Amino acid sequence: MNERIEKLRTQSLKATNKISAERALLVTEFYKSCDISEISMPIQRALSFKYILENKAICINDGELIVGERGPAPKATPTYPEICLHSLKDLDILHSREKVSFKVDADTRKSYEEIIIPFWEGRTNRERIFQNMDQLWLDSYDTGVFTEFQEQRAPGHTVLGKKIYHYGMLDIIDQIPQKLKTLDFFNDPRALDQREELKAMEITALAIITFAERHAEALENLAKVENNVVRKKELLRMAETCRNVPANKPQNFHEALQYYWFVHIGVITEVNPWDSFNPGRLDQHLLPFYESGLEDGSLTIGWAKELLQSFWVKFNNHPSPPKVGVTAEESNTYTDFCLINMGGLSEDGKDAVNDVTYLMLDVIEEMRLLQPSSMVQVSKKNPDLFLERAVKIIKTGFGQPSVFNTDAIIQELMRQGKDIRDARNGGASGCVESGAFGTEAYILTGYFNLVKVLEITLNNGTDPRTGKLIGVETGDPSDFSSFDELLKAFEIQLNHFVDIKIKGNNIIERIFSKYMPVPFLSILIDDCVANGLDYNAGGARYNTSYVQGVGLGSITDMLTAIKYHIYDEKTFSWAELKHAMDQNFEGFDQLRAQLVYDTPKYGNDENYADQHAAWVFEAFYKSVNGRPSPRGATYRINMLPTTCHVYFGKVTCATPDGRLNGEPLSEGISPFQGADTRGPTAVMKSASRFDHLRTGGTLLNQKFSPDFFKDDDSIRKVTKLIRGYFKLDGHHVQFNVISSDTLKDAQRHPEKYQDLIVRVAGYSDYFNDLGIDLQNEIIRRTAHGGW
Amino acid sequence: MSSVLVFDIKRFAVHDGPGIRTTVFFKGCPLNCWWCHNPESRKSFTEEVIYQRRLGKKEVECKKVYGKFMSVDEVMTEVLKDQVFHEESLGGVTFSGGEPLFQPTALFELLQRSKEKELHTAVDTCGHADWKHLEKILPFTDLFLYDLKLIDSENHEKFTGVSTDLITENLKKLIDHKANIELRIPVIPTINNSREEVVRFIQFLEKKVKYIPKVHLLPYHKIANGKYKKLGIQNMMSGMEEKDGLDINEFKYELETAGFNVGIGG
């Protein structure tokens, strides 16, 4: 990377994450400035959006090519008091916590104390949500049966399609009067709401144009005082770009990126949507601009790369908005889950890997930034060369790009009723969530703790940690004469808690559609304009709501251990197991060793254990899938945890798989940490025991030692491993290439690393099987030698 | 149907032949190599050992049995679990050990069954076996991973317990029968990594260059020390350092100069 990019990258990496009160103050000012009771909700939201964009500071970082910051400076992170108001205590926690902190300076604290808190206290969406939840919901939430995504953040969870590359905001505004003309005030009770929503959309579209023009002006002013002729020319060119987009459709590669970036800033300023926002199939969108630019000589490959690098830095400047409480526990990261897709298929079903794909992969490898996240979509039609290129980046060990099965994603989306072209235009976003880009509102509603539900079942409806009876009294398991009786009791508890979750979701969904419309996001996602309906109210062409199951590996091992030791082998009785668990296995090492080592485990391609994974999956699927939501969405499941398996573990006592009180649960659909001892193919076979195509995404992590990838032959074998998993309809896999720090931890806690494969000498072996001196040697090798 | 004493079946084996493979390790070996990486695979019977299971910082003592008698069906079921990966990667199954030819009937049946499933088959052998067994498996074996340890017969006998007679004779016969062979030479400090021994290797192999597409040099590592301790077997290599003797890269260079395609590692 050249000096400019190096500088921008360093600036981004070194910037301190801090809270900026700018947005909160502006939104407060706006709400104080007028009598909002006279204004409809969508217009209130649109006008507050406009007010922010008209008044916020314009930040242009030295040397950058793509402009626009959400806050006044990189990583100066705004807050959204109308959604979630931070107390002074929250600010102190954010400021001083060890992980994922946001610094709060004295001025910000003062603004909060004197202006923001007094105005918003008692009128935030978060308070509205909790006031509307019943006791059953509150108890389940408090004990950690599930989390609630929309408690501190607005829905979002969506990705832009190709709209902005074909239409300017002015083109979109042009459609609104036509739509207004068609409203039926004689027969349609929704007509008034539609009119307000459409007007609100128009206000936001004009606001983003104004925002761009403010940048153009600032750039022109900078150009006036710039002494460096090259930069001066650049600044003027950038100003010209901001004059053209987003008002009009982009004319070139640079304008396409700048247009997207303004839209991105708009979406994450309007509210604090989950998964920020995302350009999705960027290599597809950029290709026409790339090709025409190279052809007419206005673009070089080097300049395209530099623009992409500058674009990449912008994402890294924007951490996820500050989270506190359970939201921080379930998603404890600065990452805002903007997942850029590469490869896959074109709308007409052809191999879509192109020159921009490879250029972007180069950028990812070179930039090595936390944000944006990136992934490759791999279809059977994509060449191996593409996958090998991706694996060569993965082996460098920073977890990017992740690898997705395009053919599975398309089938998942089509099963949900999407048109094949919309499905092919889709991909995955967030962690692993399938979506039709540009046409779907697919909203994640919260993590669901499958393990907790079994724990409550084992305690006859009571949560053992709090002693509260929050489930159904399905009986004392020691009275169950068969394993099937336990499964039946679990199903009753599962449906009980899923009912509670869905009821809460439906209320929260109505709260967002009523009080927190997003007219700006709505103009971007089809068919909100055509329907005159907000994104949060079901305006998109497709609407889906997800409940995310967590702890599949753990619950499978728990059920397996119970069946194996209590019903089949009769190693010990219910009473003995219960007693040992109550003592957190203190004094029961032998019994715990049997549970950990002498029990079939999920992840080893053994039917005895894996059948329970399939059974739990079906039970969870049956309980959730197909339920309707008020905005016209359908509930579906996916299987991913972010960091929630750690939180759910914290609130779960010792479990029958030998897991200790408070330890993390298994993550995604991966086996419990260290339970898989037969290598990656066995894990993949276990993980494909249930039907990924009936989910909206599953998450499988695999861990490898860097030494494994030492040559091209190994890289090819890993690509074939991925192809094999995808042939089994696996949705996603991510390879973790391990550092020496992890290997050291593996020495200290070998039972957690039973699946760690290392390349030894002429063969591969499990790290645990090696003597201590060889382990030390390999640690040294990794630390020094790299590849 | 035969049964076979197996000490391990490793899936996702990626260094025992082409593609992604499943390697079946037979238990029982006619050799007693000083440097053996898998001492638990030597004896032709099951062995019980005591070992420590770790639970965090705690250790819990338990018993473990090395070796398991499996029917050919059972082995094939295990092997075919990864069929999708074998097919995708043009991999297959490798029979290793111990010494697979030490249980020739089972090996023959397993190879036959594997070929029925169109798997690529490899046999990792020390070559010390009755030719009639090798001849029988020849039509069902796509690749021989043929170990060659020492050319000097006296030394060979000293360090492995048997002379080179059968081994070199069988290699010649396999070449005559146009078998597909990759040679594996473990490079053992002070035992075979001397200039004199390299010269002997080259003299012995000179005329066979065109029949042996690849030679793998396997570097010695002190990886099995723990296993020897567990099994209560005397470790003849104790005190030996990995770096003693000729550098493996020089070994490689000499063989390459003689015209061989040489790789380090399996």
CSV table of C-alpha atoms in Angstrom, one decimal, chain A residues 462-736:
chain,number,residue,atom,x,y,z
A,462,THR,CA,-37.2,-24.2,37.7
A,463,ASP,CA,-34.1,-22.3,36.8
A,464,PRO,CA,-31.4,-23.8,39.2
A,465,ARG,CA,-29.3,-20.6,39.3
A,466,THR,CA,-32.1,-18.3,40.5
A,467,GLY,CA,-34.4,-20.9,42.0
A,468,LYS,CA,-37.3,-19.4,40.1
A,469,LEU,CA,-40.0,-21.5,38.6
A,470,ILE,CA,-40.2,-20.0,35.1
A,471,GLY,CA,-41.0,-23.1,33.0
A,472,VAL,CA,-43.6,-25.7,32.9
A,473,GLU,CA,-43.6,-28.4,35.7
A,474,THR,CA,-42.9,-31.3,33.4
A,475,GLY,CA,-41.9,-33.7,36.2
A,476,ASP,CA,-38.7,-34.7,38.0
A,477,PRO,CA,-36.5,-36.5,35.4
A,478,SER,CA,-35.6,-39.2,37.9
A,479,ASP,CA,-39.2,-40.3,37.5
A,480,PHE,CA,-38.9,-40.6,33.7
A,481,SER,CA,-38.9,-44.3,32.8
A,482,SER,CA,-37.4,-43.6,29.4
A,483,PHE,CA,-35.2,-41.2,27.6
A,484,ASP,CA,-38.1,-40.4,25.3
A,485,GLU,CA,-40.0,-39.0,28.3
A,486,LEU,CA,-37.2,-36.5,28.8
A,487,LEU,CA,-37.3,-35.5,25.1
A,488,LYS,CA,-41.1,-34.9,25.4
A,489,ALA,CA,-40.7,-32.8,28.5
A,490,PHE,CA,-38.0,-30.8,26.7
A,491,GLU,CA,-40.3,-30.2,23.8
A,492,ILE,CA,-43.0,-28.8,26.1
A,493,GLN,CA,-40.5,-26.4,27.7
A,494,LEU,CA,-39.1,-25.4,24.4
A,495,ASN,CA,-42.5,-24.5,23.0
A,496,HIS,CA,-43.3,-22.6,26.2
A,497,PHE,CA,-40.3,-20.4,25.9
A,498,VAL,CA,-40.5,-20.0,22.2
A,499,ASP,CA,-44.1,-18.8,22.7
A,500,ILE,CA,-42.9,-16.2,25.2
A,501,LYS,CA,-40.1,-15.0,22.9
A,502,ILE,CA,-42.4,-14.7,19.8
A,503,LYS,CA,-45.1,-12.9,21.7
A,504,GLY,CA,-42.5,-10.4,22.9
A,505,ASN,CA,-41.0,-10.1,19.4
A,506,ASN,CA,-44.4,-9.3,17.9
A,507,ILE,CA,-45.0,-6.5,20.4
A,508,ILE,CA,-41.5,-5.0,19.8
A,509,GLU,CA,-42.0,-5.2,16.1
A,510,ARG,CA,-45.1,-3.1,16.4
A,511,ILE,CA,-43.3,-0.6,18.6
A,512,PHE,CA,-40.6,-0.2,16.0
A,513,SER,CA,-43.1,0.1,13.1
A,514,LYS,CA,-45.2,2.6,15.1
A,515,TYR,CA,-42.5,4.7,16.9
A,516,MET,CA,-39.3,4.2,15.0
A,517,PRO,CA,-39.9,4.2,11.2
A,518,VAL,CA,-36.8,4.5,9.0
A,519,PRO,CA,-37.8,6.4,5.9
A,520,PHE,CA,-34.3,6.7,4.7
A,521,LEU,CA,-33.5,2.9,4.8
A,522,SER,CA,-36.9,2.4,3.2
A,523,ILE,CA,-36.1,4.3,0.0
A,524,LEU,CA,-33.1,1.9,-0.4
A,525,ILE,CA,-34.9,-1.4,0.0
A,526,ASP,CA,-37.4,-2.5,-2.6
A,527,ASP,CA,-40.5,-2.3,-2.5
A,528,CYS,CA,-40.9,0.1,0.3
A,529,VAL,CA,-41.5,3.1,-2.0
A,530,ALA,CA,-43.9,1.1,-4.2
A,531,ASN,CA,-45.8,-0.1,-1.2
A,532,GLY,CA,-45.7,3.3,0.5
A,533,LEU,CA,-44.7,1.3,3.6
A,534,ASP,CA,-41.8,1.6,6.0
A,535,TYR,CA,-39.0,-1.0,6.2
A,536,ASN,CA,-39.9,-1.5,9.9
A,537,ALA,CA,-43.6,-2.0,9.0
A,538,GLY,CA,-43.2,-4.7,6.4
A,539,GLY,CA,-42.6,-2.5,3.3
A,540,ALA,CA,-39.9,-4.7,1.9
A,541,ARG,CA,-40.6,-7.3,-0.9
A,542,TYR,CA,-39.6,-10.1,1.5
A,543,ASN,CA,-39.9,-10.0,5.3
A,544,THR,CA,-38.4,-12.6,7.7
A,545,SER,CA,-37.8,-12.7,11.4
A,546,TYR,CA,-35.2,-14.9,12.9
A,547,VAL,CA,-34.7,-16.6,16.3
A,548,GLN,CA,-31.1,-17.7,16.6
A,549,GLY,CA,-30.5,-21.0,18.3
A,550,VAL,CA,-27.4,-21.3,20.5
A,551,GLY,CA,-25.6,-24.2,22.1
A,552,LEU,CA,-26.5,-27.0,19.6
A,553,GLY,CA,-23.2,-28.9,20.3
A,554,SER,CA,-23.6,-28.5,24.1
A,555,ILE,CA,-27.2,-29.7,24.2
A,556,THR,CA,-26.4,-32.6,21.9
A,557,ASP,CA,-23.7,-33.7,24.3
A,558,MET,CA,-25.9,-33.3,27.3
A,559,LEU,CA,-28.7,-35.4,25.9
A,560,THR,CA,-26.2,-37.9,24.6
A,561,ALA,CA,-24.5,-38.2,28.1
A,562,ILE,CA,-27.9,-38.7,29.7
A,563,LYS,CA,-29.0,-41.4,27.3
A,564,TYR,CA,-25.6,-43.1,27.4
A,565,HIS,CA,-24.9,-43.2,31.1
A,566,ILE,CA,-28.3,-43.2,32.6
A,567,TYR,CA,-30.5,-45.1,30.3
A,568,ASP,CA,-28.2,-47.3,28.1
A,569,GLU,CA,-25.0,-48.1,30.0
A,570,LYS,CA,-26.5,-47.3,33.4
A,571,THR,CA,-23.1,-46.0,34.6
A,572,PHE,CA,-24.7,-43.9,37.2
A,573,SER,CA,-28.2,-42.9,38.3
A,574,TRP,CA,-30.1,-39.6,37.9
A,575,ALA,CA,-29.5,-38.9,41.6
A,576,GLU,CA,-25.7,-39.4,41.3
A,577,LEU,CA,-25.5,-37.2,38.2
A,578,LYS,CA,-27.7,-34.5,39.7
A,579,HIS,CA,-25.7,-34.5,42.9
A,580,ALA,CA,-22.4,-34.2,41.1
A,581,MET,CA,-23.7,-31.3,39.0
A,582,ASP,CA,-25.1,-29.5,42.0
A,583,GLN,CA,-21.5,-29.7,43.4
A,584,ASN,CA,-20.2,-28.4,40.1
A,585,PHE,CA,-18.4,-31.8,39.9
A,586,GLU,CA,-16.3,-30.8,42.9
A,587,GLY,CA,-15.1,-34.1,44.3
A,588,PHE,CA,-16.5,-36.0,41.3
A,589,ASP,CA,-13.4,-36.0,39.0
A,590,GLN,CA,-13.8,-39.6,38.0
A,591,LEU,CA,-17.5,-39.1,37.1
A,592,ARG,CA,-16.7,-35.9,35.2
A,593,ALA,CA,-13.8,-37.6,33.4
A,594,GLN,CA,-16.3,-40.2,32.2
A,595,LEU,CA,-18.7,-37.5,31.0
A,596,VAL,CA,-15.9,-35.7,29.2
A,597,TYR,CA,-14.0,-38.6,27.8
A,598,ASP,CA,-16.1,-41.8,27.9
A,599,THR,CA,-19.2,-40.4,26.2
A,600,PRO,CA,-20.0,-40.2,22.5
A,601,LYS,CA,-19.8,-36.5,21.5
A,602,TYR,CA,-21.3,-34.4,18.7
A,603,GLY,CA,-18.7,-33.6,16.1
A,604,ASN,CA,-17.2,-37.1,15.6
A,605,ASP,CA,-19.5,-38.4,12.9
A,606,GLU,CA,-21.0,-40.9,15.2
A,607,ASN,CA,-24.7,-41.5,15.0
A,608,TYR,CA,-25.2,-42.1,18.7
A,609,ALA,CA,-24.5,-38.4,19.5
A,610,ASP,CA,-25.4,-36.8,16.2
A,611,GLN,CA,-28.9,-38.1,16.2
A,612,HIS,CA,-29.6,-35.8,19.1
A,613,ALA,CA,-28.3,-32.8,17.2
A,614,ALA,CA,-30.7,-33.6,14.4
A,615,TRP,CA,-33.6,-34.2,16.9
A,616,VAL,CA,-33.0,-30.8,18.7
A,617,PHE,CA,-32.7,-29.1,15.4
A,618,GLU,CA,-36.1,-30.5,14.3
A,619,ALA,CA,-37.8,-29.6,17.6
A,620,PHE,CA,-36.5,-26.0,17.4
A,621,TYR,CA,-37.4,-25.7,13.8
A,622,LYS,CA,-40.9,-27.0,14.3
A,623,SER,CA,-41.4,-24.6,17.2
A,624,VAL,CA,-40.4,-21.5,15.4
A,625,ASN,CA,-40.5,-21.9,11.6
A,626,GLY,CA,-43.5,-20.6,9.7
A,627,ARG,CA,-45.1,-18.6,12.5
A,628,PRO,CA,-46.4,-15.2,11.2
A,629,SER,CA,-45.4,-11.8,12.5
A,630,PRO,CA,-47.6,-8.7,12.6
A,631,ARG,CA,-45.6,-6.9,9.8
A,632,GLY,CA,-46.3,-9.9,7.5
A,633,ALA,CA,-42.9,-11.6,8.1
A,634,THR,CA,-42.4,-15.3,8.6
A,635,TYR,CA,-40.4,-16.6,11.5
A,636,ARG,CA,-37.4,-18.8,10.7
A,637,ILE,CA,-34.4,-20.2,12.6
A,638,ASN,CA,-30.7,-19.8,12.2
A,639,MET,CA,-27.9,-21.2,14.2
A,640,LEU,CA,-25.3,-18.6,15.2
A,641,PRO,CA,-24.0,-17.2,18.5
A,642,THR,CA,-21.7,-14.1,18.0
A,643,THR,CA,-20.4,-14.0,21.6
A,644,CYS,CA,-23.7,-15.1,23.1
A,645,HIS,CA,-22.5,-18.7,23.8
A,646,VAL,CA,-20.2,-17.1,26.4
A,647,TYR,CA,-23.0,-15.1,28.1
A,648,PHE,CA,-25.4,-18.1,27.9
A,649,GLY,CA,-22.7,-20.2,29.5
A,650,LYS,CA,-22.2,-17.7,32.3
A,651,VAL,CA,-25.9,-18.1,33.3
A,652,THR,CA,-26.0,-21.9,33.0
A,653,CYS,CA,-24.8,-24.2,35.9
A,654,ALA,CA,-22.8,-27.3,35.4
A,655,THR,CA,-24.3,-29.6,32.7
A,656,PRO,CA,-24.4,-33.3,32.1
A,657,ASP,CA,-21.8,-33.1,29.4
A,658,GLY,CA,-19.2,-32.4,32.1
A,659,ARG,CA,-19.1,-28.7,31.4
A,660,LEU,CA,-18.5,-26.6,34.6
A,661,ASN,CA,-20.8,-23.9,36.0
A,662,GLY,CA,-20.4,-20.7,34.0
A,663,GLU,CA,-18.2,-22.1,31.2
A,664,PRO,CA,-19.1,-21.1,27.6
A,665,LEU,CA,-21.4,-23.2,25.6
A,666,SER,CA,-20.5,-24.6,22.2
A,667,GLU,CA,-20.7,-21.9,19.5
A,668,GLY,CA,-22.7,-22.0,16.3
A,669,ILE,CA,-23.1,-25.5,15.1
A,670,SER,CA,-19.5,-26.3,16.0
A,671,PRO,CA,-18.9,-29.1,18.5
A,672,PHE,CA,-18.3,-28.3,22.1
A,673,GLN,CA,-14.7,-26.9,22.5
A,674,GLY,CA,-12.4,-29.9,22.2
A,675,ALA,CA,-15.1,-32.5,22.0
A,676,ASP,CA,-14.4,-33.3,18.4
A,677,THR,CA,-11.4,-35.6,18.1
A,678,ARG,CA,-11.7,-37.1,14.6
A,679,GLY,CA,-10.7,-34.2,12.5
A,680,PRO,CA,-12.5,-31.7,10.3
A,681,THR,CA,-14.2,-34.1,7.9
A,682,ALA,CA,-15.9,-35.8,10.9
A,683,VAL,CA,-17.0,-32.4,12.2
A,684,MET,CA,-18.5,-31.5,8.8
A,685,LYS,CA,-20.3,-34.8,8.6
A,686,SER,CA,-21.8,-34.3,12.0
A,687,ALA,CA,-22.7,-30.7,11.2
A,688,SER,CA,-24.5,-31.8,8.1
A,689,ARG,CA,-26.7,-34.2,10.0
A,690,PHE,CA,-29.5,-31.6,10.0
A,691,ASP,CA,-30.9,-29.6,7.1
A,692,HIS,CA,-29.1,-26.3,6.7
A,693,LEU,CA,-31.4,-25.5,3.7
A,694,ARG,CA,-34.3,-25.0,6.1
A,695,THR,CA,-32.4,-22.4,8.1
A,696,GLY,CA,-31.3,-18.8,7.3
A,697,GLY,CA,-27.7,-19.6,8.2
A,698,THR,CA,-25.5,-21.8,10.3
A,699,LEU,CA,-22.1,-21.1,11.6
A,700,LEU,CA,-19.3,-23.7,11.7
A,701,ASN,CA,-15.8,-22.8,12.9
A,702,GLN,CA,-12.8,-25.0,12.3
A,703,LYS,CA,-9.4,-24.5,13.9
A,704,PHE,CA,-6.1,-25.2,12.2
A,705,SER,CA,-2.5,-24.6,13.1
A,706,PRO,CA,-0.7,-22.2,10.7
A,707,ASP,CA,1.8,-25.0,10.0
A,708,PHE,CA,-0.9,-27.0,8.4
A,709,PHE,CA,-1.0,-24.8,5.4
A,710,LYS,CA,2.6,-24.9,4.6
A,711,ASP,CA,2.4,-25.6,0.9
A,712,ASP,CA,0.1,-25.3,-2.1
A,713,ASP,CA,-0.8,-28.9,-1.9
A,714,SER,CA,-2.3,-28.4,1.6
A,715,ILE,CA,-4.1,-25.3,0.4
A,716,ARG,CA,-5.7,-27.3,-2.4
A,717,LYS,CA,-6.7,-30.0,0.1
A,718,VAL,CA,-8.4,-27.4,2.3
A,719,THR,CA,-10.3,-26.1,-0.8
A,720,LYS,CA,-11.5,-29.7,-1.4
A,721,LEU,CA,-12.5,-30.0,2.2
A,722,ILE,CA,-14.7,-27.0,1.8
A,723,ARG,CA,-16.1,-28.3,-1.5
A,724,GLY,CA,-16.9,-31.6,0.3
A,725,TYR,CA,-18.8,-29.8,3.1
A,726,PHE,CA,-20.7,-27.7,0.6
A,727,LYS,CA,-21.7,-30.8,-1.3
A,728,LEU,CA,-23.3,-31.9,1.9
A,729,ASP,CA,-25.2,-28.5,1.9
A,730,GLY,CA,-23.1,-26.9,4.6
A,731,HIS,CA,-23.9,-23.2,4.7
A,732,HIS,CA,-20.7,-21.7,6.0
A,733,VAL,CA,-17.3,-22.5,7.4
A,734,GLN,CA,-14.6,-20.4,8.9
A,735,PHE,CA,-11.0,-21.5,9.4
A,736,ASN,CA,-9.2,-20.3,12.4
